[in-house]
């Protein structure tokens, strides 16, 4: 597995810019559209559960679970961007992730932020 299996984020020049900051240097917020989010829930695979249980006894990274979580986060972020785009935004400010257990059968990942229209100053 290469480094691309364990990362995420956007392409260099996205049509909807996603940032964790309140503003974007060199841009002005013209309009705040409001909260947007992308949500996904992934169930656990029995094989990965058994492997994770065995690995936890000897220590080390659970690479299969790490890769699954990255895929889940990326899917949640893609859904967030789609929602922002459909509401007319070209940016999402104050972007965050929230991860929690979903009824002991999976992992819920929510990507959320504030959709906005920004322009260059």
Short mmCIF file of N, CA, C and O in Angstrom, two decimals:
data_model
loop_
_atom_site.label_atom_id
_atom_site.label_comp_id
_atom_site.label_asym_id
_atom_site.label_seq_id
_atom_site.Cartn_x
_atom_site.Cartn_y
_atom_site.Cartn_z
N UNK A 1 0.84 -1.18 0.00
CA UNK A 1 0.00 0.00 0.00
C UNK A 1 0.88 1.24 0.00
O UNK A 1 1.81 1.35 0.79
N UNK A 2 0.56 2.18 -0.89
CA UNK A 2 1.31 3.42 -0.98
C UNK A 2 0.71 4.52 -0.13
O UNK A 2 -0.34 4.35 0.48
N UNK A 3 1.41 5.64 -0.09
CA UNK A 3 0.96 6.77 0.73
C UNK A 3 -0.42 7.28 0.27
O UNK A 3 -1.20 7.77 1.08
N UNK A 4 -0.73 7.13 -1.01
CA UNK A 4 -2.03 7.60 -1.51
C UNK A 4 -3.19 6.82 -0.89
O UNK A 4 -4.33 7.29 -0.86
N UNK A 5 -2.91 5.64 -0.36
CA UNK A 5 -3.94 4.84 0.31
C UNK A 5 -4.31 5.40 1.68
O UNK A 5 -5.32 5.01 2.25
N UNK A 6 -3.47 6.27 2.21
CA UNK A 6 -3.68 6.75 3.57
C UNK A 6 -3.85 8.26 3.65
O UNK A 6 -3.66 8.86 4.70
N UNK A 7 -4.23 8.89 2.54
CA UNK A 7 -4.39 10.35 2.54
C UNK A 7 -5.71 10.75 1.92
O UNK A 7 -6.49 9.93 1.46
N UNK A 8 -5.93 12.04 1.91
CA UNK A 8 -7.17 12.56 1.34
C UNK A 8 -6.97 14.01 0.96
O UNK A 8 -5.87 14.46 0.76
N UNK A 9 -8.05 14.73 0.89
CA UNK A 9 -7.98 16.13 0.55
C UNK A 9 -8.42 16.38 -0.88
O UNK A 9 -8.92 15.49 -1.56
N UNK A 10 -8.18 17.59 -1.31
CA UNK A 10 -8.67 18.02 -2.62
C UNK A 10 -7.56 18.05 -3.66
O UNK A 10 -6.38 18.07 -3.34
N UNK A 11 -8.00 18.14 -4.91
CA UNK A 11 -7.08 18.35 -6.02
C UNK A 11 -6.52 19.77 -5.91
O UNK A 11 -7.08 20.61 -5.20
N UNK A 12 -5.47 20.09 -6.67
CA UNK A 12 -4.84 21.42 -6.54
C UNK A 12 -5.76 22.62 -6.82
O UNK A 12 -5.62 23.65 -6.18
N UNK A 13 -6.70 22.53 -7.76
CA UNK A 13 -7.56 23.67 -8.10
C UNK A 13 -9.03 23.26 -8.13
O UNK A 13 -9.65 23.18 -9.18
N UNK A 14 -9.63 23.03 -6.96
CA UNK A 14 -11.02 22.57 -6.91
C UNK A 14 -12.00 23.70 -7.23
O UNK A 14 -11.69 24.88 -7.05
N UNK A 15 -13.19 23.34 -7.71
CA UNK A 15 -14.22 24.36 -7.96
C UNK A 15 -14.91 24.77 -6.65
O UNK A 15 -15.49 25.84 -6.57
N UNK A 16 -14.84 23.93 -5.62
CA UNK A 16 -15.33 24.28 -4.28
C UNK A 16 -14.13 24.10 -3.34
O UNK A 16 -13.70 22.98 -3.08
N UNK A 17 -13.60 25.20 -2.86
CA UNK A 17 -12.45 25.18 -1.97
C UNK A 17 -12.91 24.83 -0.56
O UNK A 17 -13.85 25.43 -0.04
N UNK A 18 -12.25 23.86 0.07
CA UNK A 18 -12.59 23.45 1.44
C UNK A 18 -11.39 23.78 2.33
O UNK A 18 -10.29 23.31 2.09
N UNK A 19 -11.64 24.61 3.36
CA UNK A 19 -10.58 25.01 4.29
C UNK A 19 -11.06 24.87 5.73
O UNK A 19 -12.25 24.93 6.00
N UNK A 20 -10.11 24.71 6.63
CA UNK A 20 -10.45 24.60 8.05
C UNK A 20 -10.47 25.96 8.74
O UNK A 20 -10.84 26.05 9.90
N UNK A 21 -10.10 26.99 8.03
CA UNK A 21 -10.03 28.34 8.59
C UNK A 21 -11.35 29.09 8.44
O UNK A 21 -12.23 28.69 7.68
N UNK A 22 -11.45 30.22 9.15
CA UNK A 22 -12.67 31.04 9.07
C UNK A 22 -12.71 31.90 7.81
O UNK A 22 -13.77 32.38 7.42
N UNK A 23 -11.56 32.14 7.22
CA UNK A 23 -11.48 32.95 6.00
C UNK A 23 -10.37 32.40 5.13
O UNK A 23 -9.64 31.49 5.52
N UNK A 24 -10.25 32.97 3.93
CA UNK A 24 -9.23 32.54 2.98
C UNK A 24 -8.41 33.77 2.60
O UNK A 24 -8.98 34.73 2.07
N UNK A 25 -7.11 33.77 2.89
CA UNK A 25 -6.29 34.93 2.53
C UNK A 25 -6.40 35.26 1.04
O UNK A 25 -6.36 34.37 0.20
N UNK A 26 -6.60 36.56 0.75
CA UNK A 26 -6.74 37.00 -0.63
C UNK A 26 -8.15 36.91 -1.18
O UNK A 26 -8.39 37.22 -2.34
N UNK A 27 -9.09 36.47 -0.35
CA UNK A 27 -10.49 36.34 -0.76
C UNK A 27 -11.39 37.05 0.24
O UNK A 27 -11.04 37.19 1.41
N UNK A 28 -12.54 37.47 -0.23
CA UNK A 28 -13.56 38.08 0.63
C UNK A 28 -14.79 37.18 0.61
O UNK A 28 -15.18 36.67 -0.45
N UNK A 29 -15.39 37.01 1.76
CA UNK A 29 -16.64 36.24 1.83
C UNK A 29 -17.77 37.16 1.37
O UNK A 29 -18.07 38.15 2.02
N UNK A 30 -18.35 36.84 0.24
CA UNK A 30 -19.45 37.64 -0.33
C UNK A 30 -20.79 37.26 0.28
O UNK A 30 -21.65 38.10 0.48
N UNK A 31 -20.94 35.94 0.54
CA UNK A 31 -22.23 35.47 1.04
C UNK A 31 -22.03 34.17 1.81
O UNK A 31 -21.30 33.29 1.36
N UNK A 32 -22.64 34.08 2.96
CA UNK A 32 -22.64 32.83 3.73
C UNK A 32 -23.94 32.10 3.42
O UNK A 32 -25.03 32.66 3.59
N UNK A 33 -23.82 30.89 2.95
CA UNK A 33 -25.00 30.10 2.59
C UNK A 33 -25.51 29.32 3.80
O UNK A 33 -26.70 29.23 4.04
N UNK A 34 -24.60 28.79 4.59
CA UNK A 34 -25.00 28.06 5.79
C UNK A 34 -24.31 26.72 5.91
O UNK A 34 -23.45 26.35 5.11
N UNK A 35 -24.71 25.97 6.92
CA UNK A 35 -24.09 24.69 7.21
C UNK A 35 -24.34 23.68 6.10
O UNK A 35 -25.45 23.59 5.55
N UNK A 36 -23.31 22.93 5.79
CA UNK A 36 -23.42 21.79 4.88
C UNK A 36 -22.70 20.62 5.53
O UNK A 36 -21.81 20.81 6.35
N UNK A 37 -23.12 19.42 5.18
CA UNK A 37 -22.44 18.24 5.72
C UNK A 37 -22.53 17.09 4.75
O UNK A 37 -23.37 17.05 3.86
N UNK A 38 -21.62 16.16 4.93
CA UNK A 38 -21.62 14.90 4.20
C UNK A 38 -21.49 13.80 5.23
O UNK A 38 -20.63 13.88 6.11
N UNK A 39 -22.32 12.80 5.14
CA UNK A 39 -22.37 11.76 6.16
C UNK A 39 -22.27 10.39 5.50
O UNK A 39 -22.85 10.16 4.43
N UNK A 40 -21.55 9.49 6.14
CA UNK A 40 -21.51 8.10 5.69
C UNK A 40 -21.29 7.21 6.91
O UNK A 40 -20.69 7.63 7.89
N UNK A 41 -21.81 6.01 6.83
CA UNK A 41 -21.63 5.01 7.88
C UNK A 41 -21.10 3.76 7.22
O UNK A 41 -21.66 3.29 6.24
N UNK A 42 -20.02 3.24 7.75
CA UNK A 42 -19.42 2.01 7.21
C UNK A 42 -19.50 0.92 8.26
O UNK A 42 -19.15 1.13 9.42
N UNK A 43 -19.96 -0.25 7.83
CA UNK A 43 -19.98 -1.40 8.74
C UNK A 43 -18.59 -2.03 8.77
O UNK A 43 -17.78 -1.82 7.86
N UNK A 44 -18.34 -2.78 9.79
CA UNK A 44 -17.06 -3.45 9.93
C UNK A 44 -17.11 -4.79 9.21
O UNK A 44 -18.09 -5.52 9.30
N UNK A 45 -16.04 -5.12 8.53
CA UNK A 45 -15.90 -6.39 7.84
C UNK A 45 -15.42 -7.43 8.86
O UNK A 45 -14.48 -7.16 9.62
N UNK A 46 -16.04 -8.59 8.89
CA UNK A 46 -15.68 -9.61 9.87
C UNK A 46 -14.19 -9.96 9.81
O UNK A 46 -13.53 -10.07 10.83
N UNK A 47 -13.66 -10.10 8.61
CA UNK A 47 -12.24 -10.44 8.45
C UNK A 47 -11.34 -9.37 9.05
O UNK A 47 -10.35 -9.67 9.73
N UNK A 48 -11.68 -8.10 8.83
CA UNK A 48 -10.84 -7.03 9.37
C UNK A 48 -10.97 -6.96 10.89
O UNK A 48 -10.03 -6.61 11.59
N UNK A 49 -12.15 -7.32 11.41
CA UNK A 49 -12.34 -7.35 12.86
C UNK A 49 -11.44 -8.41 13.51
O UNK A 49 -10.81 -8.17 14.52
N UNK A 50 -11.41 -9.59 12.89
CA UNK A 50 -10.58 -10.67 13.43
C UNK A 50 -9.10 -10.28 13.33
O UNK A 50 -8.35 -10.41 14.29
N UNK A 51 -8.71 -9.75 12.17
CA UNK A 51 -7.33 -9.30 11.99
C UNK A 51 -6.95 -8.20 12.96
O UNK A 51 -5.85 -8.19 13.52
N UNK A 52 -7.86 -7.27 13.19
CA UNK A 52 -7.60 -6.17 14.13
C UNK A 52 -7.47 -6.70 15.54
O UNK A 52 -6.62 -6.24 16.31
N UNK A 53 -8.29 -7.68 15.89
CA UNK A 53 -8.21 -8.27 17.22
C UNK A 53 -6.87 -8.95 17.45
O UNK A 53 -6.24 -8.79 18.50
N UNK A 54 -6.41 -9.69 16.45
CA UNK A 54 -5.11 -10.36 16.56
C UNK A 54 -3.98 -9.34 16.61
O UNK A 54 -3.05 -9.46 17.41
N UNK A 55 -4.05 -8.32 15.75
CA UNK A 55 -3.00 -7.30 15.69
C UNK A 55 -2.94 -6.51 17.00
O UNK A 55 -1.86 -6.13 17.44
N UNK A 56 -4.10 -6.29 17.63
CA UNK A 56 -4.10 -5.51 18.87
C UNK A 56 -3.37 -6.23 20.00
O UNK A 56 -2.91 -5.60 20.94
N UNK A 57 -3.25 -7.55 19.88
CA UNK A 57 -2.53 -8.29 20.91
C UNK A 57 -1.02 -8.07 20.82
O UNK A 57 -0.33 -8.11 21.83
N UNK A 58 -0.52 -7.86 19.61
CA UNK A 58 0.93 -7.70 19.45
C UNK A 58 1.33 -6.25 19.17
O UNK A 58 2.50 -5.93 19.19
N UNK A 59 0.36 -5.39 18.91
CA UNK A 59 0.66 -3.98 18.69
C UNK A 59 0.92 -3.66 17.23
O UNK A 59 1.11 -4.54 16.41
N UNK A 60 0.89 -2.38 16.92
CA UNK A 60 1.16 -1.92 15.55
C UNK A 60 -0.08 -1.33 14.91
O UNK A 60 -1.20 -1.42 15.43
N UNK A 61 0.13 -0.73 13.76
CA UNK A 61 -0.97 -0.09 13.03
C UNK A 61 -1.89 -1.13 12.42
O UNK A 61 -1.44 -2.14 11.90
N UNK A 62 -3.17 -0.83 12.45
CA UNK A 62 -4.18 -1.67 11.81
C UNK A 62 -4.42 -1.09 10.41
O UNK A 62 -5.34 -0.30 10.20
N UNK A 63 -3.55 -1.45 9.46
CA UNK A 63 -3.55 -0.81 8.14
C UNK A 63 -4.86 -0.98 7.39
O UNK A 63 -5.31 -0.06 6.73
N UNK A 64 -5.48 -2.13 7.50
CA UNK A 64 -6.76 -2.34 6.82
C UNK A 64 -7.82 -1.39 7.33
O UNK A 64 -8.58 -0.80 6.56
N UNK A 65 -7.88 -1.22 8.65
CA UNK A 65 -8.85 -0.30 9.23
C UNK A 65 -8.49 1.15 8.92
O UNK A 65 -9.38 1.98 8.69
N UNK A 66 -7.19 1.47 8.90
CA UNK A 66 -6.77 2.83 8.54
C UNK A 66 -7.22 3.18 7.13
O UNK A 66 -7.75 4.25 6.87
N UNK A 67 -7.00 2.26 6.21
CA UNK A 67 -7.37 2.49 4.81
C UNK A 67 -8.89 2.66 4.68
O UNK A 67 -9.36 3.54 3.97
N UNK A 68 -9.65 1.84 5.39
CA UNK A 68 -11.11 1.95 5.35
C UNK A 68 -11.57 3.29 5.90
O UNK A 68 -12.46 3.93 5.34
N UNK A 69 -10.95 3.76 6.98
CA UNK A 69 -11.33 5.04 7.56
C UNK A 69 -11.01 6.19 6.61
O UNK A 69 -11.79 7.12 6.46
N UNK A 70 -9.87 6.13 5.93
CA UNK A 70 -9.52 7.16 4.94
C UNK A 70 -10.56 7.19 3.83
O UNK A 70 -11.04 8.25 3.43
N UNK A 71 -10.94 6.03 3.31
CA UNK A 71 -11.96 5.96 2.26
C UNK A 71 -13.28 6.54 2.75
O UNK A 71 -13.97 7.25 2.02
N UNK A 72 -13.63 6.25 3.99
CA UNK A 72 -14.88 6.74 4.57
C UNK A 72 -14.84 8.25 4.72
O UNK A 72 -15.81 8.95 4.38
N UNK A 73 -13.75 8.79 5.22
CA UNK A 73 -13.61 10.25 5.36
C UNK A 73 -13.67 10.93 4.00
O UNK A 73 -14.32 11.97 3.84
N UNK A 74 -12.99 10.35 2.99
CA UNK A 74 -13.01 10.95 1.66
C UNK A 74 -14.42 10.95 1.07
O UNK A 74 -14.82 11.91 0.41
N UNK A 75 -15.17 9.87 1.30
CA UNK A 75 -16.55 9.81 0.81
C UNK A 75 -17.41 10.87 1.49
O UNK A 75 -18.20 11.55 0.84
N UNK A 76 -17.25 11.05 2.80
CA UNK A 76 -18.01 12.08 3.53
C UNK A 76 -17.66 13.47 2.99
O UNK A 76 -18.54 14.31 2.80
N UNK A 77 -16.37 13.70 2.72
CA UNK A 77 -15.95 15.00 2.19
C UNK A 77 -16.52 15.24 0.79
O UNK A 77 -16.96 16.35 0.47
N UNK A 78 -16.53 14.21 -0.06
CA UNK A 78 -17.11 14.34 -1.40
C UNK A 78 -18.59 14.71 -1.31
O UNK A 78 -19.09 15.54 -2.08
N UNK A 79 -19.31 14.11 -0.38
CA UNK A 79 -20.74 14.42 -0.20
C UNK A 79 -20.93 15.85 0.30
O UNK A 79 -21.86 16.54 -0.12
N UNK A 80 -20.05 16.31 1.18
CA UNK A 80 -20.09 17.70 1.65
C UNK A 80 -19.90 18.65 0.48
O UNK A 80 -20.65 19.62 0.32
N UNK A 81 -18.90 18.40 -0.36
CA UNK A 81 -18.63 19.26 -1.51
C UNK A 81 -19.81 19.27 -2.47
O UNK A 81 -20.20 20.33 -2.98
N UNK A 82 -20.41 18.12 -2.72
CA UNK A 82 -21.58 18.05 -3.60
C UNK A 82 -22.73 18.89 -3.05
O UNK A 82 -23.41 19.59 -3.80
N UNK A 83 -22.96 18.82 -1.75
CA UNK A 83 -24.04 19.60 -1.15
C UNK A 83 -23.74 21.10 -1.26
O UNK A 83 -24.62 21.88 -1.61
N UNK A 84 -22.50 21.49 -0.99
CA UNK A 84 -22.12 22.90 -1.09
C UNK A 84 -22.29 23.40 -2.53
O UNK A 84 -22.86 24.47 -2.77
N UNK A 85 -21.82 22.62 -3.49
CA UNK A 85 -21.93 22.99 -4.91
C UNK A 85 -23.39 23.13 -5.31
O UNK A 85 -23.77 24.09 -5.98
N UNK A 86 -24.24 22.21 -4.88
CA UNK A 86 -25.66 22.25 -5.26
C UNK A 86 -26.38 23.46 -4.67
O UNK A 86 -27.40 23.89 -5.18
N UNK A 87 -25.83 24.02 -3.58
CA UNK A 87 -26.44 25.21 -2.96
C UNK A 87 -25.81 26.51 -3.46
O UNK A 87 -26.13 27.58 -2.96
N UNK A 88 -24.89 26.41 -4.44
CA UNK A 88 -24.31 27.60 -5.05
C UNK A 88 -23.03 28.11 -4.42
O UNK A 88 -22.56 29.19 -4.74
N UNK A 89 -22.42 27.31 -3.56
CA UNK A 89 -21.19 27.73 -2.89
C UNK A 89 -19.97 27.41 -3.75
O UNK A 89 -19.98 26.48 -4.54
N UNK A 90 -18.93 28.21 -3.55
CA UNK A 90 -17.64 27.88 -4.16
C UNK A 90 -16.58 27.68 -3.08
O UNK A 90 -15.40 27.55 -3.37
N UNK A 91 -17.02 27.65 -1.81
CA UNK A 91 -16.11 27.40 -0.70
C UNK A 91 -16.87 26.80 0.48
O UNK A 91 -18.07 27.03 0.64
N UNK A 92 -16.13 26.05 1.29
CA UNK A 92 -16.63 25.58 2.57
C UNK A 92 -15.60 26.02 3.60
O UNK A 92 -14.43 25.63 3.53
N UNK A 93 -16.03 26.85 4.52
CA UNK A 93 -15.16 27.37 5.57
C UNK A 93 -15.36 26.56 6.85
O UNK A 93 -16.40 25.93 7.04
N UNK A 94 -14.38 26.62 7.75
CA UNK A 94 -14.46 25.96 9.06
C UNK A 94 -14.78 24.47 8.94
O UNK A 94 -15.57 23.92 9.71
N UNK A 95 -14.16 23.81 7.98
CA UNK A 95 -14.37 22.39 7.72
C UNK A 95 -13.87 21.54 8.88
O UNK A 95 -12.79 21.77 9.42
N UNK A 96 -14.66 20.54 9.26
CA UNK A 96 -14.30 19.62 10.34
C UNK A 96 -14.84 18.22 10.03
O UNK A 96 -15.74 18.06 9.22
N UNK A 97 -14.28 17.24 10.72
CA UNK A 97 -14.78 15.88 10.70
C UNK A 97 -15.27 15.52 12.09
O UNK A 97 -14.68 15.95 13.09
N UNK A 98 -16.29 14.70 12.17
CA UNK A 98 -16.73 14.11 13.43
C UNK A 98 -16.84 12.61 13.17
O UNK A 98 -17.45 12.20 12.18
N UNK A 99 -16.24 11.82 14.02
CA UNK A 99 -16.25 10.37 13.87
C UNK A 99 -16.83 9.76 15.14
O UNK A 99 -16.45 10.14 16.24
N UNK A 100 -17.76 8.82 14.97
CA UNK A 100 -18.34 8.15 16.13
C UNK A 100 -18.76 6.74 15.78
O UNK A 100 -18.82 6.37 14.60
N UNK A 101 -19.02 5.96 16.80
CA UNK A 101 -19.51 4.60 16.61
C UNK A 101 -21.00 4.66 16.29
O UNK A 101 -21.73 5.46 16.86
N UNK A 102 -21.44 3.80 15.39
CA UNK A 102 -22.85 3.75 15.01
C UNK A 102 -23.43 2.42 15.47
O UNK A 102 -23.25 1.39 14.81
N UNK A 103 -24.07 2.43 16.62
CA UNK A 103 -24.78 1.26 17.16
C UNK A 103 -23.89 0.01 17.24
O UNK A 103 -24.34 -1.09 17.03
N UNK A 104 -22.62 0.20 17.54
CA UNK A 104 -21.66 -0.90 17.69
C UNK A 104 -21.52 -1.79 16.46
O UNK A 104 -21.05 -2.92 16.57
N UNK A 105 -21.94 -1.33 15.31
CA UNK A 105 -21.80 -2.14 14.10
C UNK A 105 -20.99 -1.43 13.02
O UNK A 105 -20.68 -2.02 11.99
N UNK A 106 -20.63 -0.18 13.23
CA UNK A 106 -19.89 0.53 12.21
C UNK A 106 -19.38 1.86 12.72
O UNK A 106 -19.51 2.19 13.89
N UNK A 107 -18.82 2.60 11.80
CA UNK A 107 -18.26 3.91 12.10
C UNK A 107 -19.00 4.96 11.28
O UNK A 107 -19.15 4.81 10.07
N UNK A 108 -19.45 5.99 11.96
CA UNK A 108 -20.13 7.11 11.31
C UNK A 108 -19.11 8.24 11.17
O UNK A 108 -18.43 8.60 12.12
N UNK A 109 -19.01 8.77 9.95
CA UNK A 109 -18.14 9.91 9.71
C UNK A 109 -18.97 11.03 9.11
O UNK A 109 -19.67 10.84 8.11
N UNK A 110 -18.91 12.19 9.74
CA UNK A 110 -19.62 13.37 9.26
C UNK A 110 -18.60 14.46 8.96
O UNK A 110 -17.81 14.82 9.83
N UNK A 111 -18.60 14.95 7.74
CA UNK A 111 -17.78 16.09 7.35
C UNK A 111 -18.72 17.29 7.33
O UNK A 111 -19.80 17.21 6.75
N UNK A 112 -18.33 18.39 7.98
CA UNK A 112 -19.24 19.53 8.03
C UNK A 112 -18.47 20.85 7.99
O UNK A 112 -17.28 20.90 8.26
N UNK A 113 -19.18 21.89 7.62
CA UNK A 113 -18.58 23.22 7.53
C UNK A 113 -19.63 24.24 7.12
O UNK A 113 -20.83 23.94 7.07
N UNK A 114 -19.17 25.43 6.80
CA UNK A 114 -20.04 26.52 6.40
C UNK A 114 -19.85 26.83 4.92
O UNK A 114 -18.76 27.21 4.49
N UNK A 115 -20.91 26.62 4.14
CA UNK A 115 -20.86 26.91 2.71
C UNK A 115 -20.88 28.43 2.50
O UNK A 115 -21.62 29.14 3.19
N UNK A 116 -20.07 28.89 1.57
CA UNK A 116 -19.99 30.33 1.31
C UNK A 116 -19.62 30.59 -0.15
O UNK A 116 -19.15 29.69 -0.85
N UNK A 117 -19.85 31.83 -0.55
CA UNK A 117 -19.39 32.30 -1.86
C UNK A 117 -18.26 33.28 -1.56
O UNK A 117 -18.44 34.24 -0.80
N UNK A 118 -17.08 33.00 -2.12
CA UNK A 118 -15.93 33.88 -1.91
C UNK A 118 -15.46 34.44 -3.25
O UNK A 118 -15.68 33.82 -4.31
N UNK A 119 -14.85 35.63 -3.21
CA UNK A 119 -14.27 36.23 -4.41
C UNK A 119 -12.89 36.76 -4.08
O UNK A 119 -12.61 37.15 -2.93
N UNK A 120 -12.03 36.81 -5.09
CA UNK A 120 -10.68 37.36 -4.92
C UNK A 120 -10.76 38.84 -4.63
O UNK A 120 -11.59 39.55 -5.17
N UNK A 121 -9.88 39.29 -3.75
CA UNK A 121 -9.84 40.73 -3.45
C UNK A 121 -8.97 41.45 -4.44
O UNK A 121 -8.01 40.98 -4.91
#
